[in-house]
Protein backbone atom coordinates (compact mmCIF):
# COMPACT_ATOMS: atom_id res chain seq x y z
CA UNK A 1 99.80 116.73 48.35
CA UNK A 2 103.06 118.21 48.58
CA UNK A 3 105.47 116.43 50.86
CA UNK A 4 106.86 119.57 52.15
CA UNK A 5 103.61 121.59 53.01
CA UNK A 6 103.03 122.74 56.22
CA UNK A 7 99.93 123.68 58.56
CA UNK A 8 99.72 127.96 57.95
CA UNK A 9 100.30 130.31 61.00
CA UNK A 10 97.07 131.28 61.87
CA UNK A 11 95.56 127.88 61.63
CA UNK A 12 98.37 126.45 63.84
CA UNK A 13 97.74 129.27 66.01
CA UNK A 14 93.38 128.68 66.52
CA UNK A 15 94.73 124.89 66.55
CA UNK A 16 96.94 125.27 69.28
CA UNK A 17 94.79 128.20 71.10
CA UNK A 18 91.50 125.80 71.05
CA UNK A 19 93.34 122.25 72.09
CA UNK A 20 96.41 123.35 73.87
CA UNK A 21 94.48 123.56 76.87
CA UNK A 22 93.34 120.43 76.53
CA UNK A 23 95.66 118.30 75.52
CA UNK A 24 98.23 119.84 78.58
CA UNK A 25 95.82 118.53 80.62
CA UNK A 26 95.12 114.59 79.14
CA UNK A 27 99.10 114.22 78.54
CA UNK A 28 99.21 115.25 82.50
CA UNK A 29 97.49 112.80 83.61
CA UNK A 30 99.12 110.16 81.37
CA UNK A 31 102.87 111.08 82.62
CA UNK A 32 102.01 112.57 86.02
CA UNK A 33 105.16 115.02 85.30
CA UNK A 34 103.40 118.81 83.72
CA UNK A 35 107.45 119.50 82.17
CA UNK A 36 107.23 116.33 79.98
CA UNK A 37 103.10 116.68 79.18
CA UNK A 38 104.21 120.38 78.12
CA UNK A 39 107.15 118.88 75.41
CA UNK A 40 104.68 116.58 74.17
CA UNK A 41 102.30 118.73 73.42
CA UNK A 42 104.40 121.11 71.94
CA UNK A 43 106.00 118.05 70.19
CA UNK A 44 102.20 117.04 69.36
CA UNK A 45 101.82 120.76 67.36
CA UNK A 46 105.08 119.90 65.34
CA UNK A 47 103.13 116.84 63.99
CA UNK A 48 100.04 118.60 63.38
CA UNK A 49 102.20 121.74 61.27
CA UNK A 50 103.93 118.64 59.71
CA UNK A 51 100.86 117.01 58.61
CA UNK A 52 98.23 119.66 57.27
CA UNK A 53 96.91 116.58 55.50
CA UNK A 54 95.22 116.10 58.76
CA UNK A 55 93.42 119.23 58.97
CA UNK A 56 91.86 119.18 55.42
CA UNK A 57 88.59 120.77 54.52
CA UNK A 58 86.38 117.23 55.79
CA UNK A 59 88.25 117.72 59.06
CA UNK A 60 85.35 119.47 61.39
CA UNK A 61 87.35 117.92 65.09
CA UNK A 62 90.96 117.49 65.08
CA UNK A 63 90.77 116.74 68.98
CA UNK A 64 90.78 113.19 68.22
CA UNK A 65 93.61 113.19 65.66
CA UNK A 66 95.89 115.85 68.09
CA UNK A 67 94.86 113.48 71.06
CA UNK A 68 95.87 110.12 69.39
CA UNK A 69 99.04 112.06 68.18
CA UNK A 70 99.71 112.94 71.87
CA UNK A 71 99.27 109.50 73.25
CA UNK A 72 101.58 107.92 70.96
CA UNK A 73 104.37 110.30 71.67
CA UNK A 74 103.63 109.91 75.33
CA UNK A 75 104.10 105.88 75.11
CA UNK A 76 107.10 106.74 72.60
CA UNK A 77 108.62 108.76 75.06
CA UNK A 78 107.33 106.13 78.53
CA UNK A 79 109.28 103.06 76.14
CA UNK A 80 112.41 105.59 75.65
CA UNK A 81 112.71 105.98 79.57
CA UNK A 82 112.13 103.17 80.74
CA UNK A 83 115.09 101.18 78.14
CA UNK A 84 117.51 104.03 79.26
CA UNK A 85 119.52 103.62 82.90
CA UNK A 86 118.12 106.84 85.38
CA UNK A 87 120.33 109.70 85.63
CA UNK A 88 121.55 111.32 88.74
CA UNK A 89 120.88 115.03 88.88
CA UNK A 90 123.05 117.25 90.42
CA UNK A 91 120.35 118.55 92.56
CA UNK A 92 120.29 114.84 94.19
CA UNK A 93 122.99 114.45 96.54
CA UNK A 94 124.37 110.38 96.93
CA UNK A 95 124.28 109.01 100.91
CA UNK A 96 128.28 108.13 101.77
CA UNK A 97 128.89 104.55 101.69
CA UNK A 98 129.15 103.61 105.48
CA UNK A 99 130.66 100.39 106.09
CA UNK A 100 128.91 98.88 109.44
CA UNK A 101 131.44 97.36 112.21
CA UNK A 102 131.47 93.56 111.89
CA UNK A 103 131.84 93.31 115.79
CA UNK A 104 128.06 95.25 115.60
CA UNK A 105 126.67 92.33 113.56
CA UNK A 106 127.76 89.95 116.44
CA UNK A 107 126.64 91.51 119.15
CA UNK A 108 123.23 92.33 117.50
CA UNK A 109 123.17 88.37 116.64
CA UNK A 110 123.67 87.46 120.59
CA UNK A 111 121.10 90.24 121.27
CA UNK A 112 118.69 88.36 119.27
CA UNK A 113 119.76 84.63 120.38
CA UNK A 114 119.27 86.27 123.78
CA UNK A 115 115.54 87.61 122.96
CA UNK A 116 114.24 84.32 121.29
CA UNK A 117 115.41 82.33 123.86
CA UNK A 118 112.28 83.44 125.76
CA UNK A 119 110.21 82.43 123.33
CA UNK A 120 108.28 79.30 123.61
CA UNK A 121 110.01 76.39 121.94
CA UNK A 122 107.35 76.00 118.77
CA UNK A 123 107.40 79.20 118.01
CA UNK A 124 111.52 79.69 118.10
CA UNK A 125 111.47 76.56 115.74
CA UNK A 126 109.25 78.43 113.34
CA UNK A 127 111.22 81.32 113.43
CA UNK A 128 114.79 79.96 112.79
CA UNK A 129 113.14 77.94 110.11
CA UNK A 130 111.68 80.90 108.16
CA UNK A 131 113.67 83.44 109.09
CA UNK A 132 117.58 82.11 109.58
CA UNK A 133 117.37 79.24 107.19
CA UNK A 134 115.21 81.15 104.35
CA UNK A 135 112.44 78.73 104.27
CA UNK A 136 109.03 79.21 103.13
CA UNK A 137 105.99 78.27 105.24
CA UNK A 138 105.28 75.61 103.02
CA UNK A 139 109.21 74.54 103.62
CA UNK A 140 108.70 74.89 107.19
CA UNK A 141 105.73 73.35 107.52
CA UNK A 142 106.81 69.70 106.02
CA UNK A 143 109.72 70.45 107.80
CA UNK A 144 108.29 70.80 111.27
CA UNK A 145 105.18 68.49 110.23
CA UNK A 146 102.33 70.52 110.62
CA UNK A 147 100.14 72.71 108.32
CA UNK A 148 101.34 75.89 106.33
CA UNK A 149 98.81 77.48 109.23
CA UNK A 150 99.80 76.78 111.61
CA UNK A 151 103.23 77.85 110.56
CA UNK A 152 102.05 81.41 109.39
CA UNK A 153 100.37 81.38 113.06
CA UNK A 154 102.97 80.71 115.39
CA UNK A 155 105.10 82.70 113.33
CA UNK A 156 102.77 86.04 113.81
CA UNK A 157 102.53 84.90 117.36
CA UNK A 158 106.01 84.75 117.48
CA UNK A 159 106.57 87.97 116.32
CA UNK A 160 104.13 90.28 117.91
CA UNK A 161 106.37 89.32 121.01
CA UNK A 162 109.73 89.90 119.95
CA UNK A 163 108.80 92.78 117.81
CA UNK A 164 108.70 95.22 121.31
CA UNK A 165 111.52 93.92 122.97
CA UNK A 166 113.53 94.36 120.04
CA UNK A 167 112.31 97.59 119.67
CA UNK A 168 113.70 98.64 123.31
CA UNK A 169 117.02 97.47 122.23
CA UNK A 170 117.39 99.11 119.37
CA UNK A 171 117.79 95.86 117.49
CA UNK A 172 114.65 96.92 114.59
CA UNK A 173 116.28 98.62 111.90
CA UNK A 174 115.00 102.56 111.75
CA UNK A 175 112.11 102.59 108.65
CA UNK A 176 112.32 106.68 107.19
């Protein structure tokens, strides 16, 4: 077959009319982005135009070929995008960098220490090991000589006691 041969205009138009909506739905489900899906479907039909041998007289159903090409293009595009750094769009505004006052951290630490002093010693000990010394539950259990389940239980009950107090004092970060 001639390497410069392409699919004729009428055949391509008929392929597009019959299969473009189905391809668009399939690729849209894969990408989750209608704009990208349209681009991939367009590229799929470009490949169909460039490879008329795929639609010879023997090819009764061109849909499997079209779906395979579209799937491969989707995978290629995903790989390409995942290797590239994310672009920041002009409509996306970056938050200004605000440097918190270090004095505020000292005051919060004092407030947290006062609140933690209200806890029973065994609860406070677990929280200090887990959160201030950044140890795992297993390391904490070994260190204070109790089972891991006891560490988890004490941590749970200590945090359940602390959370409402810290919220009232405004010491918990606000989650959006």
